[in-house]
């Protein structure tokens, strides 16, 4: 959706809706931390587009004898907004879809891969702790990764990882044996389920599908997309365009409505 | 072998068909098509892994190597794009084979992103690192991978290839007009990062690969995986 509706009004509305969603979810800190890198990435896309792309009829000015066109500027602006919306969406995504839920989703389709991912996920904090211990011990022997030439630091870094490798592979044999003694692979594995499918979920899915289909129909009839070439279209919107816009707003704003309803009920109706 | 090559043939032709179809019918939706593309490439590998009967020891070995590959980025946090993850994936694949190499690469990417935050780049990283592991495993018995210079050359090429594939999701999706000059400009800005990755791969392979391969072979025997 965010990559297809390349129209300034749609995308600005989407960015605003998604920012309010992250704010409502209490992700102010994450948003603030990334604001700077988001800003420069957006600026980069807006700036690069007119420099490499000279298509279009509305020439604004010449930069080193190359025409800078309004179309290219608009194109860069749209692309940047689209990327911005997706990046903001992922802040909220990472908050909602925790690793546990992510693996739960995949354990239905790919149980063995999900188990492998879960084991790997569990080893990562363990290995980071071990790496710290190794670092301290090796530092007393004069091996450091914070000083000296890049070559030596890189060499020391991999030496640390090598110690980690032998230590952990040795230890992991125990994990494997303990899995075997508890009967791994004897029968089909069962899994613990925490999530149930409720009536609300079905209603949400149906609503989202209807909105999605409405948006797609609008898109295929040429709404919600600013024509840049050969002639730059005006950004103003006519009658039918507004109804597609409303569908789009409802689709993007759906999580905001759900989240807002929950918070309202929690704060005011309790 | 015969059956798997029929499958790979089908997949390759299917992908080509999908590519041509997408260029004709959806010229403006490169990014979505590319995600479909990546997804469809990942699925056969994951399904094959699902269908294999796998022992606890093999599972733990794969998980531990993926975790080591993911964590090996930690001591290198100070330098951008110098990290031994690619090196760990290559040597593991050289010892354990193509399928294990693919799983280790894909898992390392997935899990490190579960910690660092997912993004549209996750499937691309899974794909690139998985592919590096897969290729290293496929080529492990060829004459040039038996030599140290062959492995170093492989590290050099894959170092650049990784960056080039990772550039694609951004270019396809967000650079707008895909022209030769815009793509060239973008690749030129990433050149030094790719170079650093490639050179560090070569360095790690030259200095550490024989030692690491020895270690992994010992553990392969210890885990009872001599037959594979």
Short mmCIF file of C-alpha atoms in Angstrom, two decimals:
data_model
loop_
_atom_site.label_atom_id
_atom_site.label_comp_id
_atom_site.label_asym_id
_atom_site.label_seq_id
_atom_site.Cartn_x
_atom_site.Cartn_y
_atom_site.Cartn_z
CA UNK A 1 0.00 0.00 0.00
CA UNK A 2 2.63 2.49 1.10
CA UNK A 3 4.72 1.71 -1.94
CA UNK A 4 1.92 1.94 -4.48
CA UNK A 5 0.00 5.04 -3.48
CA UNK A 6 2.56 7.51 -4.72
CA UNK A 7 0.61 10.69 -4.15
CA UNK A 8 1.75 13.43 -1.76
CA UNK A 9 -1.57 13.73 0.15
CA UNK A 10 -1.88 10.00 0.68
CA UNK A 11 1.70 9.60 1.83
CA UNK A 12 1.72 12.64 4.11
CA UNK A 13 -1.48 11.38 5.71
CA UNK A 14 0.04 7.91 6.09
CA UNK A 15 3.21 9.26 7.72
CA UNK A 16 1.13 11.34 10.16
CA UNK A 17 -1.13 8.39 11.01
CA UNK A 18 1.84 6.09 11.59
CA UNK A 19 3.62 8.65 13.75
CA UNK A 20 0.50 8.98 15.90
CA UNK A 21 0.35 5.17 16.12
CA UNK A 22 3.92 4.92 17.42
CA UNK A 23 3.23 7.76 19.86
CA UNK A 24 0.09 6.06 21.09
CA UNK A 25 2.05 2.85 21.61
CA UNK A 26 4.47 4.81 23.76
CA UNK A 27 7.44 4.46 21.42
CA UNK A 28 8.55 8.10 21.71
CA UNK A 29 12.08 7.11 22.62
CA UNK A 30 12.58 4.83 19.60
CA UNK A 31 11.13 7.45 17.29
CA UNK A 32 13.43 10.12 18.69
CA UNK A 33 16.51 7.89 18.46
CA UNK A 34 15.97 7.26 14.79
CA UNK A 35 14.67 10.67 13.81
CA UNK A 36 18.11 11.91 12.79
CA UNK A 37 19.01 8.98 10.53
CA UNK A 38 15.50 9.03 9.03
CA UNK A 39 15.90 12.72 8.28
CA UNK A 40 19.21 12.28 6.46
CA UNK A 41 17.99 9.28 4.50
CA UNK A 42 14.94 11.24 3.36
CA UNK A 43 17.09 14.22 2.45
CA UNK A 44 19.45 11.94 0.52
CA UNK A 45 16.66 10.51 -1.60
CA UNK A 46 15.10 13.94 -2.26
CA UNK A 47 18.49 15.33 -3.25
CA UNK A 48 19.76 12.44 -5.37
CA UNK A 49 16.68 12.05 -7.53
CA UNK A 50 16.83 15.40 -9.36
CA UNK A 51 20.59 15.02 -9.83
CA UNK A 52 20.45 11.70 -11.68
CA UNK A 53 17.02 11.99 -13.24
CA UNK A 54 16.39 14.65 -15.87
CA UNK A 55 13.03 13.58 -17.22
CA UNK A 56 10.09 15.97 -17.17
CA UNK A 57 9.01 19.22 -18.74
CA UNK A 58 8.95 21.68 -15.83
CA UNK A 59 12.54 22.80 -15.58
CA UNK A 60 13.21 24.66 -12.36
CA UNK A 61 16.86 25.62 -12.83
CA UNK A 62 20.13 24.30 -14.21
CA UNK A 63 22.71 22.65 -12.02
CA UNK A 64 26.06 22.30 -13.80
CA UNK A 65 24.29 22.47 -17.14
CA UNK A 66 21.91 19.66 -16.18
CA UNK A 67 18.24 20.50 -15.90
CA UNK A 68 16.65 20.02 -12.46
CA UNK A 69 12.98 19.28 -13.09
CA UNK A 70 9.95 19.63 -10.89
CA UNK A 71 8.97 16.06 -11.79
CA UNK A 72 12.24 14.61 -10.53
CA UNK A 73 11.97 16.63 -7.33
CA UNK A 74 8.41 15.40 -6.84
CA UNK A 75 9.50 11.83 -7.55
CA UNK A 76 12.24 12.06 -4.94
CA UNK A 77 9.82 13.56 -2.46
CA UNK A 78 7.29 10.75 -3.00
CA UNK A 79 9.94 8.02 -2.74
CA UNK A 80 11.32 9.56 0.43
CA UNK A 81 7.87 9.79 2.02
CA UNK A 82 7.15 6.20 1.09
CA UNK A 83 10.40 4.98 2.68
CA UNK A 84 9.79 7.14 5.75
CA UNK A 85 6.33 5.63 6.21
CA UNK A 86 7.72 2.09 5.95
CA UNK A 87 10.54 2.77 8.40
CA UNK A 88 8.12 4.26 10.94
CA UNK A 89 5.82 1.31 10.42
CA UNK A 90 8.67 -1.03 11.31
CA UNK A 91 9.22 0.72 14.66
CA UNK A 92 5.65 -0.17 15.56
CA UNK A 93 6.03 -3.64 13.98
CA UNK A 94 9.06 -4.46 16.14
CA UNK A 95 7.11 -3.43 19.22
CA UNK A 96 3.96 -5.40 18.37
CA UNK A 97 5.53 -8.51 16.86
CA UNK A 98 7.98 -9.55 19.58
CA UNK A 99 10.42 -12.37 18.75
CA UNK A 100 8.20 -14.77 20.67
CA UNK A 101 5.13 -13.96 18.60
CA UNK A 102 7.19 -13.99 15.40
CA UNK A 103 8.43 -17.50 16.10
CA UNK A 104 4.94 -18.60 17.16
CA UNK A 105 3.65 -17.61 13.72
CA UNK A 106 6.37 -19.58 11.97
CA UNK A 107 6.21 -22.63 14.22
CA UNK A 108 2.91 -23.50 12.50
CA UNK A 109 4.31 -23.50 8.96
CA UNK A 110 7.96 -24.37 9.52
CA UNK A 111 8.28 -26.13 12.91
CA UNK A 112 11.85 -27.35 12.52
CA UNK A 113 13.12 -23.98 11.28
CA UNK A 114 11.29 -22.21 14.11
CA UNK A 115 12.91 -24.54 16.65
CA UNK A 116 16.33 -23.82 15.11
CA UNK A 117 15.63 -20.09 15.26
CA UNK A 118 14.53 -20.37 18.89
CA UNK A 119 17.68 -22.28 19.86
CA UNK A 120 19.83 -19.72 18.05
CA UNK A 121 17.93 -16.90 19.70
CA UNK A 122 18.56 -18.42 23.11
CA UNK A 123 22.28 -18.85 22.41
CA UNK A 124 22.85 -15.21 21.45
CA UNK A 125 22.65 -13.63 24.94
CA UNK A 126 24.63 -16.56 26.36
CA UNK A 127 27.36 -16.06 23.80
CA UNK A 128 27.47 -12.31 24.38
CA UNK A 129 28.00 -12.99 28.12
CA UNK A 130 30.74 -15.51 27.36
CA UNK A 131 32.39 -13.11 24.93
CA UNK A 132 32.59 -10.50 27.70
CA UNK A 133 34.26 -13.00 30.02
CA UNK A 134 36.74 -14.01 27.30
CA UNK A 135 37.47 -10.35 26.60
CA UNK A 136 38.32 -9.67 30.25
CA UNK A 137 40.58 -12.71 30.54
CA UNK A 138 42.38 -12.02 27.27
CA UNK A 139 42.83 -8.39 28.18
CA UNK A 140 44.95 -9.43 31.14
CA UNK A 141 47.20 -11.17 28.62
CA UNK A 142 47.44 -7.96 26.60
CA UNK A 143 45.07 -8.89 23.80
CA UNK A 144 42.83 -5.95 23.05
CA UNK A 145 40.40 -4.90 20.37
CA UNK A 146 40.19 -1.26 21.36
CA UNK A 147 43.77 -0.11 20.68
CA UNK A 148 46.42 -0.56 18.04
CA UNK A 149 46.37 -0.95 14.30
CA UNK A 150 43.15 -2.00 12.58
CA UNK A 151 44.84 -5.19 11.34
CA UNK A 152 45.85 -6.30 14.84
CA UNK A 153 42.47 -5.39 16.29
CA UNK A 154 40.68 -7.39 13.61
CA UNK A 155 42.98 -10.32 14.26
CA UNK A 156 42.36 -10.16 18.00
CA UNK A 157 38.63 -9.87 17.43
CA UNK A 158 38.48 -13.10 15.45
CA UNK A 159 40.75 -14.81 18.01
CA UNK A 160 38.17 -13.95 20.67
CA UNK A 161 35.41 -15.41 18.49
CA UNK A 162 37.54 -18.52 17.94
CA UNK A 163 37.83 -19.10 21.70
CA UNK A 164 34.08 -18.55 21.93
CA UNK A 165 33.53 -21.11 19.15
CA UNK A 166 35.50 -23.94 20.74
CA UNK A 167 34.13 -23.29 24.21
CA UNK A 168 30.52 -23.08 23.05
CA UNK A 169 30.60 -26.06 20.70
CA UNK A 170 32.04 -28.11 23.56
CA UNK A 171 29.24 -26.97 25.88
CA UNK A 172 26.52 -27.35 23.27
CA UNK A 173 27.10 -31.11 23.21
CA UNK A 174 25.54 -31.13 26.67
CA UNK A 175 22.47 -29.30 25.37
CA UNK A 176 22.13 -31.89 22.63
CA UNK A 177 22.51 -34.80 25.05
CA UNK A 178 19.97 -33.29 27.41
CA UNK A 179 17.53 -32.86 24.52
CA UNK A 180 18.04 -36.49 23.59
CA UNK A 181 17.55 -37.74 27.14
CA UNK A 182 14.28 -35.81 27.32
CA UNK A 183 13.04 -37.59 24.26
CA UNK A 184 13.63 -35.16 21.42
CA UNK A 185 12.68 -36.74 18.11
CA UNK A 186 10.89 -39.74 19.62
CA UNK A 187 7.38 -38.58 18.80
CA UNK A 188 5.91 -35.60 17.02
CA UNK A 189 6.75 -32.42 18.87
CA UNK A 190 3.89 -30.57 20.54
CA UNK A 191 3.99 -26.85 21.19
CA UNK A 192 2.58 -24.59 23.83
CA UNK A 193 -0.06 -22.20 22.49
CA UNK A 194 -0.81 -18.91 24.11
CA UNK A 195 -2.88 -17.21 21.49
CA UNK A 196 -6.49 -17.95 20.62
CA UNK A 197 -8.50 -16.79 17.67
CA UNK A 198 -11.44 -14.66 18.78
CA UNK A 199 -14.47 -13.17 17.08
CA UNK A 200 -12.77 -9.77 17.10
CA UNK A 201 -9.90 -11.18 15.06
CA UNK A 202 -12.27 -12.45 12.38
CA UNK A 203 -14.07 -9.09 12.22
CA UNK A 204 -10.73 -7.27 11.92
CA UNK A 205 -9.50 -9.56 9.17
CA UNK A 206 -12.70 -9.16 7.16
CA UNK A 207 -12.68 -5.38 7.60
CA UNK A 208 -9.05 -5.13 6.56
CA UNK A 209 -9.61 -7.32 3.52
CA UNK A 210 -12.57 -5.21 2.41
CA UNK A 211 -10.59 -1.99 2.85
CA UNK A 212 -7.61 -3.52 1.07
CA UNK A 213 -9.76 -4.61 -1.87
CA UNK A 214 -11.38 -1.16 -2.05
CA UNK A 215 -7.97 0.51 -2.16
CA UNK A 216 -6.76 -1.88 -4.86
CA UNK A 217 -9.83 -1.23 -7.02
CA UNK A 218 -9.19 2.49 -6.64
CA UNK A 219 -5.55 2.02 -7.54
CA UNK A 220 -6.32 0.03 -10.69
CA UNK A 221 -8.75 2.73 -11.77
CA UNK A 222 -5.95 5.25 -11.62
CA UNK A 223 -6.68 6.92 -8.29
CA UNK A 224 -4.14 7.61 -5.59
CA UNK A 225 -1.23 7.80 -7.94
CA UNK A 226 0.27 11.07 -9.13
CA UNK A 227 1.15 10.85 -12.82
CA UNK A 228 4.59 12.39 -13.31
CA UNK A 229 5.40 11.63 -16.93
CA UNK A 230 4.79 12.73 -19.62
CA UNK A 231 2.65 15.44 -18.02
CA UNK A 232 2.73 16.37 -14.36
CA UNK A 233 -0.72 15.89 -12.91
CA UNK A 234 -2.19 18.41 -10.52
CA UNK A 235 -2.23 17.30 -6.88
CA UNK A 236 -5.84 18.38 -6.41
CA UNK A 237 -8.40 15.62 -5.87
CA UNK A 238 -11.85 15.18 -7.40
CA UNK A 239 -14.99 13.47 -6.06
CA UNK A 240 -14.19 9.78 -6.56
CA UNK A 241 -10.61 10.38 -5.51
CA UNK A 242 -11.82 11.45 -2.07
CA UNK A 243 -13.63 8.16 -1.45
CA UNK A 244 -10.49 6.19 -2.32
CA UNK A 245 -8.56 8.51 -0.02
CA UNK A 246 -10.97 7.77 2.84
CA UNK A 247 -10.61 4.00 2.27
CA UNK A 248 -6.82 4.40 2.30
CA UNK A 249 -6.96 6.42 5.52
CA UNK A 250 -9.13 3.78 7.18
CA UNK A 251 -6.79 1.00 6.06
CA UNK A 252 -3.61 2.69 7.30
CA UNK A 253 -5.36 4.07 10.38
CA UNK A 254 -6.91 0.75 11.39
CA UNK A 255 -4.25 -0.18 13.99
CA UNK A 256 -4.54 3.37 15.33
CA UNK A 257 -8.30 2.88 15.82
CA UNK A 258 -7.80 -0.48 17.54
CA UNK A 259 -5.05 0.84 19.80
CA UNK A 260 -7.00 4.05 20.52
CA UNK A 261 -10.15 2.13 21.42
CA UNK A 262 -8.24 -0.08 23.86
CA UNK A 263 -6.55 2.87 25.53
CA UNK A 264 -9.83 4.79 25.73
CA UNK A 265 -11.56 1.86 27.37
CA UNK A 266 -8.68 1.33 29.76
CA UNK A 267 -8.45 4.95 30.87
CA UNK A 268 -11.98 6.24 30.87
CA UNK A 269 -14.38 3.33 31.17
CA UNK A 270 -12.60 1.49 33.92
CA UNK B 1 20.75 -35.54 -7.48
CA UNK B 2 18.77 -35.90 -10.72
CA UNK B 3 15.49 -35.05 -9.03
CA UNK B 4 16.88 -32.06 -7.19
CA UNK B 5 18.32 -30.66 -10.42
CA UNK B 6 14.86 -30.97 -12.02
CA UNK B 7 13.44 -29.00 -9.09
CA UNK B 8 16.11 -26.34 -9.32
CA UNK B 9 15.51 -26.12 -13.05
CA UNK B 10 11.78 -25.62 -12.44
CA UNK B 11 12.45 -22.97 -9.83
CA UNK B 12 14.88 -21.08 -12.04
CA UNK B 13 12.48 -21.08 -15.01
CA UNK B 14 9.59 -20.16 -12.73
CA UNK B 15 11.53 -17.20 -11.38
CA UNK B 16 12.46 -16.07 -14.87
CA UNK B 17 8.81 -16.26 -15.88
CA UNK B 18 7.80 -14.28 -12.81
CA UNK B 19 10.41 -11.65 -13.63
CA UNK B 20 9.24 -11.25 -17.23
CA UNK B 21 5.58 -11.25 -16.15
CA UNK B 22 6.28 -8.55 -13.57
CA UNK B 23 8.19 -6.35 -16.01
CA UNK B 24 5.32 -6.51 -18.51
CA UNK B 25 2.36 -6.17 -16.15
CA UNK B 26 3.60 -4.33 -13.09
CA UNK B 27 6.41 -2.05 -14.22
CA UNK B 28 5.90 0.23 -11.23
CA UNK B 29 5.94 -2.34 -8.47
CA UNK B 30 9.55 -3.45 -8.49
CA UNK B 31 9.83 -3.64 -4.74
CA UNK B 32 6.86 -5.90 -4.17
CA UNK B 33 7.95 -8.19 -6.97
CA UNK B 34 11.44 -8.31 -5.57
CA UNK B 35 10.12 -9.36 -2.16
CA UNK B 36 8.11 -12.11 -3.82
CA UNK B 37 11.24 -13.13 -5.63
CA UNK B 38 13.33 -13.34 -2.46
CA UNK B 39 10.56 -15.17 -0.62
CA UNK B 40 10.17 -17.76 -3.32
CA UNK B 41 13.91 -18.36 -3.34
CA UNK B 42 14.01 -18.89 0.42
CA UNK B 43 11.03 -21.26 0.57
CA UNK B 44 12.49 -24.34 -1.21
CA UNK B 45 15.53 -24.30 1.07
CA UNK B 46 13.40 -24.02 4.21
CA UNK B 47 11.04 -26.75 3.02
CA UNK B 48 13.95 -29.09 2.33
CA UNK B 49 15.22 -28.45 5.82
CA UNK B 50 11.74 -29.16 7.22
CA UNK B 51 11.54 -32.50 5.46
CA UNK B 52 14.88 -33.76 6.69
CA UNK B 53 14.87 -35.91 9.79
CA UNK B 54 17.37 -34.16 11.96
CA UNK B 55 18.97 -35.25 15.23
CA UNK B 56 19.23 -33.08 18.31
CA UNK B 57 22.99 -32.87 17.92
CA UNK B 58 22.80 -31.59 14.37
CA UNK B 59 20.17 -29.05 15.36
CA UNK B 60 22.25 -27.77 18.26
CA UNK B 61 25.39 -27.60 16.12
CA UNK B 62 23.59 -25.55 13.46
CA UNK B 63 22.05 -23.26 16.09
CA UNK B 64 25.40 -22.73 17.83
CA UNK B 65 27.22 -21.90 14.59
CA UNK B 66 24.45 -19.48 13.54
CA UNK B 67 24.63 -17.83 16.96
CA UNK B 68 28.44 -17.57 16.76
CA UNK B 69 28.13 -16.04 13.29
CA UNK B 70 25.58 -13.51 14.56
CA UNK B 71 27.46 -12.66 17.77
CA UNK B 72 30.82 -12.34 15.98
CA UNK B 73 29.66 -8.89 14.88
CA UNK B 74 29.75 -7.69 18.49
CA UNK B 75 33.53 -7.18 18.97
CA UNK B 76 33.58 -5.34 15.63
CA UNK B 77 30.81 -2.87 16.42
CA UNK B 78 33.30 -0.01 16.16
CA UNK B 79 34.15 -0.59 12.49
CA UNK B 80 31.39 -0.32 9.88
CA UNK B 81 31.17 -3.29 7.50
CA UNK B 82 34.19 -5.12 8.97
CA UNK B 83 32.67 -8.19 10.59
CA UNK B 84 33.61 -11.87 10.55
CA UNK B 85 30.03 -13.11 10.09
CA UNK B 86 30.60 -13.87 6.41
CA UNK B 87 33.85 -15.62 7.29
CA UNK B 88 32.17 -17.80 9.93
CA UNK B 89 29.43 -18.73 7.43
CA UNK B 90 31.97 -19.61 4.72
CA UNK B 91 34.12 -21.87 6.90
CA UNK B 92 31.05 -23.59 8.42
CA UNK B 93 29.72 -24.28 4.93
CA UNK B 94 33.11 -25.60 3.80
CA UNK B 95 33.00 -28.18 6.57
CA UNK B 96 29.27 -28.97 6.81
CA UNK B 97 28.06 -28.60 3.22
CA UNK B 98 25.70 -26.48 1.17
CA UNK B 99 22.37 -26.98 2.95
CA UNK B 100 23.82 -26.42 6.41
CA UNK B 101 25.70 -23.43 5.03
CA UNK B 102 22.47 -21.92 3.76
CA UNK B 103 20.65 -22.47 7.07
CA UNK B 104 23.53 -21.00 9.10
CA UNK B 105 23.67 -17.91 6.88
CA UNK B 106 19.92 -17.35 6.87
CA UNK B 107 19.58 -17.99 10.63
CA UNK B 108 22.46 -15.66 11.50
CA UNK B 109 20.73 -12.88 9.54
CA UNK B 110 17.27 -13.57 10.96
CA UNK B 111 18.38 -13.82 14.57
CA UNK B 112 20.67 -10.81 14.55
CA UNK B 113 17.76 -8.83 13.14
CA UNK B 114 15.42 -10.14 15.84
CA UNK B 115 17.78 -8.40 18.26
CA UNK B 116 18.65 -5.32 16.25
CA UNK B 117 15.13 -4.78 14.87
CA UNK B 118 13.53 -6.18 11.75
CA UNK B 119 13.17 -4.14 8.63
CA UNK B 120 12.56 -4.55 4.94
CA UNK B 121 16.20 -5.62 4.69
CA UNK B 122 15.78 -8.82 6.75
CA UNK B 123 14.79 -11.18 3.89
CA UNK B 124 17.52 -9.72 1.73
CA UNK B 125 20.16 -10.38 4.37
CA UNK B 126 18.84 -13.90 4.89
CA UNK B 127 19.04 -14.41 1.16
CA UNK B 128 22.55 -12.98 0.71
CA UNK B 129 24.18 -14.73 3.65
CA UNK B 130 22.29 -17.94 2.94
CA UNK B 131 23.45 -17.85 -0.65
CA UNK B 132 27.08 -17.28 0.39
CA UNK B 133 26.87 -20.35 2.66
CA UNK B 134 25.16 -22.37 -0.05
CA UNK B 135 27.75 -21.48 -2.70
CA UNK B 136 30.67 -22.18 -0.37
CA UNK B 137 29.16 -25.59 0.38
CA UNK B 138 28.53 -26.39 -3.28
CA UNK B 139 32.06 -25.42 -4.28
CA UNK B 140 33.84 -27.03 -1.34
CA UNK B 141 35.11 -30.02 -3.31
CA UNK B 142 36.30 -28.09 -6.36
CA UNK B 143 40.03 -27.77 -6.92
CA UNK B 144 40.29 -24.06 -6.33
CA UNK B 145 38.47 -24.12 -2.99
CA UNK B 146 41.04 -26.65 -1.79
CA UNK B 147 43.68 -23.93 -2.10
CA UNK B 148 43.95 -21.04 0.27
CA UNK B 149 44.01 -18.51 -2.59
CA UNK B 150 40.78 -19.98 -3.97
CA UNK B 151 39.03 -19.47 -0.66
CA UNK B 152 40.44 -15.96 -0.40
CA UNK B 153 39.15 -15.16 -3.90
CA UNK B 154 35.75 -16.54 -2.92
CA UNK B 155 35.77 -14.27 0.14
CA UNK B 156 36.68 -11.26 -2.01
CA UNK B 157 33.91 -11.89 -4.54
CA UNK B 158 31.22 -12.68 -1.98
CA UNK B 159 32.20 -9.61 0.05
CA UNK B 160 31.33 -7.41 -2.91
CA UNK B 161 28.33 -9.51 -3.94
CA UNK B 162 26.80 -9.21 -0.46
CA UNK B 163 26.92 -5.42 -0.60
CA UNK B 164 25.59 -5.37 -4.15
CA UNK B 165 22.61 -7.54 -3.33
CA UNK B 166 21.92 -5.50 -0.19
CA UNK B 167 21.97 -2.29 -2.24
CA UNK B 168 19.24 -3.66 -4.45
CA UNK B 169 16.29 -3.45 -2.06
CA UNK B 170 16.96 0.22 -1.57
CA UNK B 171 17.55 0.98 -5.25
CA UNK B 172 14.59 -1.01 -6.50
CA UNK B 173 12.25 0.47 -3.97
CA UNK B 174 13.22 4.01 -3.34
CA UNK B 175 15.58 5.54 -5.83
CA UNK B 176 12.73 6.09 -8.23
CA UNK B 177 14.00 6.15 -11.78
CA UNK B 178 16.25 3.18 -12.32
CA UNK B 179 18.75 4.47 -14.81
CA UNK B 180 22.33 3.42 -15.38
CA UNK B 181 23.69 6.61 -13.89
CA UNK B 182 21.53 6.52 -10.73
CA UNK B 183 22.45 2.90 -10.04
CA UNK B 184 26.09 3.63 -10.74
CA UNK B 185 26.05 6.64 -8.40
CA UNK B 186 24.55 4.57 -5.60
CA UNK B 187 27.02 1.71 -6.04
CA UNK B 188 29.88 4.18 -6.12
CA UNK B 189 28.87 5.55 -2.70
CA UNK B 190 28.78 2.05 -1.23
CA UNK B 191 32.07 1.00 -2.86
CA UNK B 192 34.33 1.62 0.13
CA UNK B 193 32.02 -0.26 2.51
CA UNK B 194 31.91 -3.22 0.13
CA UNK B 195 35.67 -3.02 -0.31
CA UNK B 196 36.19 -3.08 3.46
CA UNK B 197 33.91 -6.11 3.75
CA UNK B 198 35.66 -7.94 0.90
CA UNK B 199 39.19 -7.16 2.11
CA UNK B 200 38.37 -8.17 5.67
CA UNK B 201 36.94 -11.45 4.37
CA UNK B 202 40.19 -12.15 2.53
CA UNK B 203 42.21 -11.22 5.60
CA UNK B 204 40.21 -13.50 7.92
CA UNK B 205 40.34 -16.37 5.44
CA UNK B 206 44.10 -16.06 4.95
CA UNK B 207 44.87 -15.86 8.66
CA UNK B 208 42.20 -18.04 10.28
CA UNK B 209 40.52 -20.38 7.80
CA UNK B 210 42.80 -23.41 8.13
CA UNK B 211 42.63 -23.28 11.93
CA UNK B 212 38.84 -22.86 11.95
CA UNK B 213 38.31 -25.66 9.45
CA UNK B 214 40.39 -27.96 11.65
CA UNK B 215 38.32 -27.01 14.73
CA UNK B 216 35.03 -27.53 12.93
CA UNK B 217 36.10 -30.85 11.48
CA UNK B 218 37.02 -32.09 14.93
CA UNK B 219 33.59 -31.07 16.24
CA UNK B 220 31.89 -32.61 13.23
CA UNK B 221 33.43 -35.91 14.21
CA UNK B 222 32.69 -35.35 17.89
CA UNK B 223 29.01 -34.63 17.16
CA UNK B 224 28.85 -37.87 15.20
CA UNK B 225 28.29 -36.21 11.85
CA UNK B 226 31.12 -38.04 10.10
CA UNK B 227 28.83 -39.67 7.58
CA UNK B 228 27.39 -36.50 6.06
#
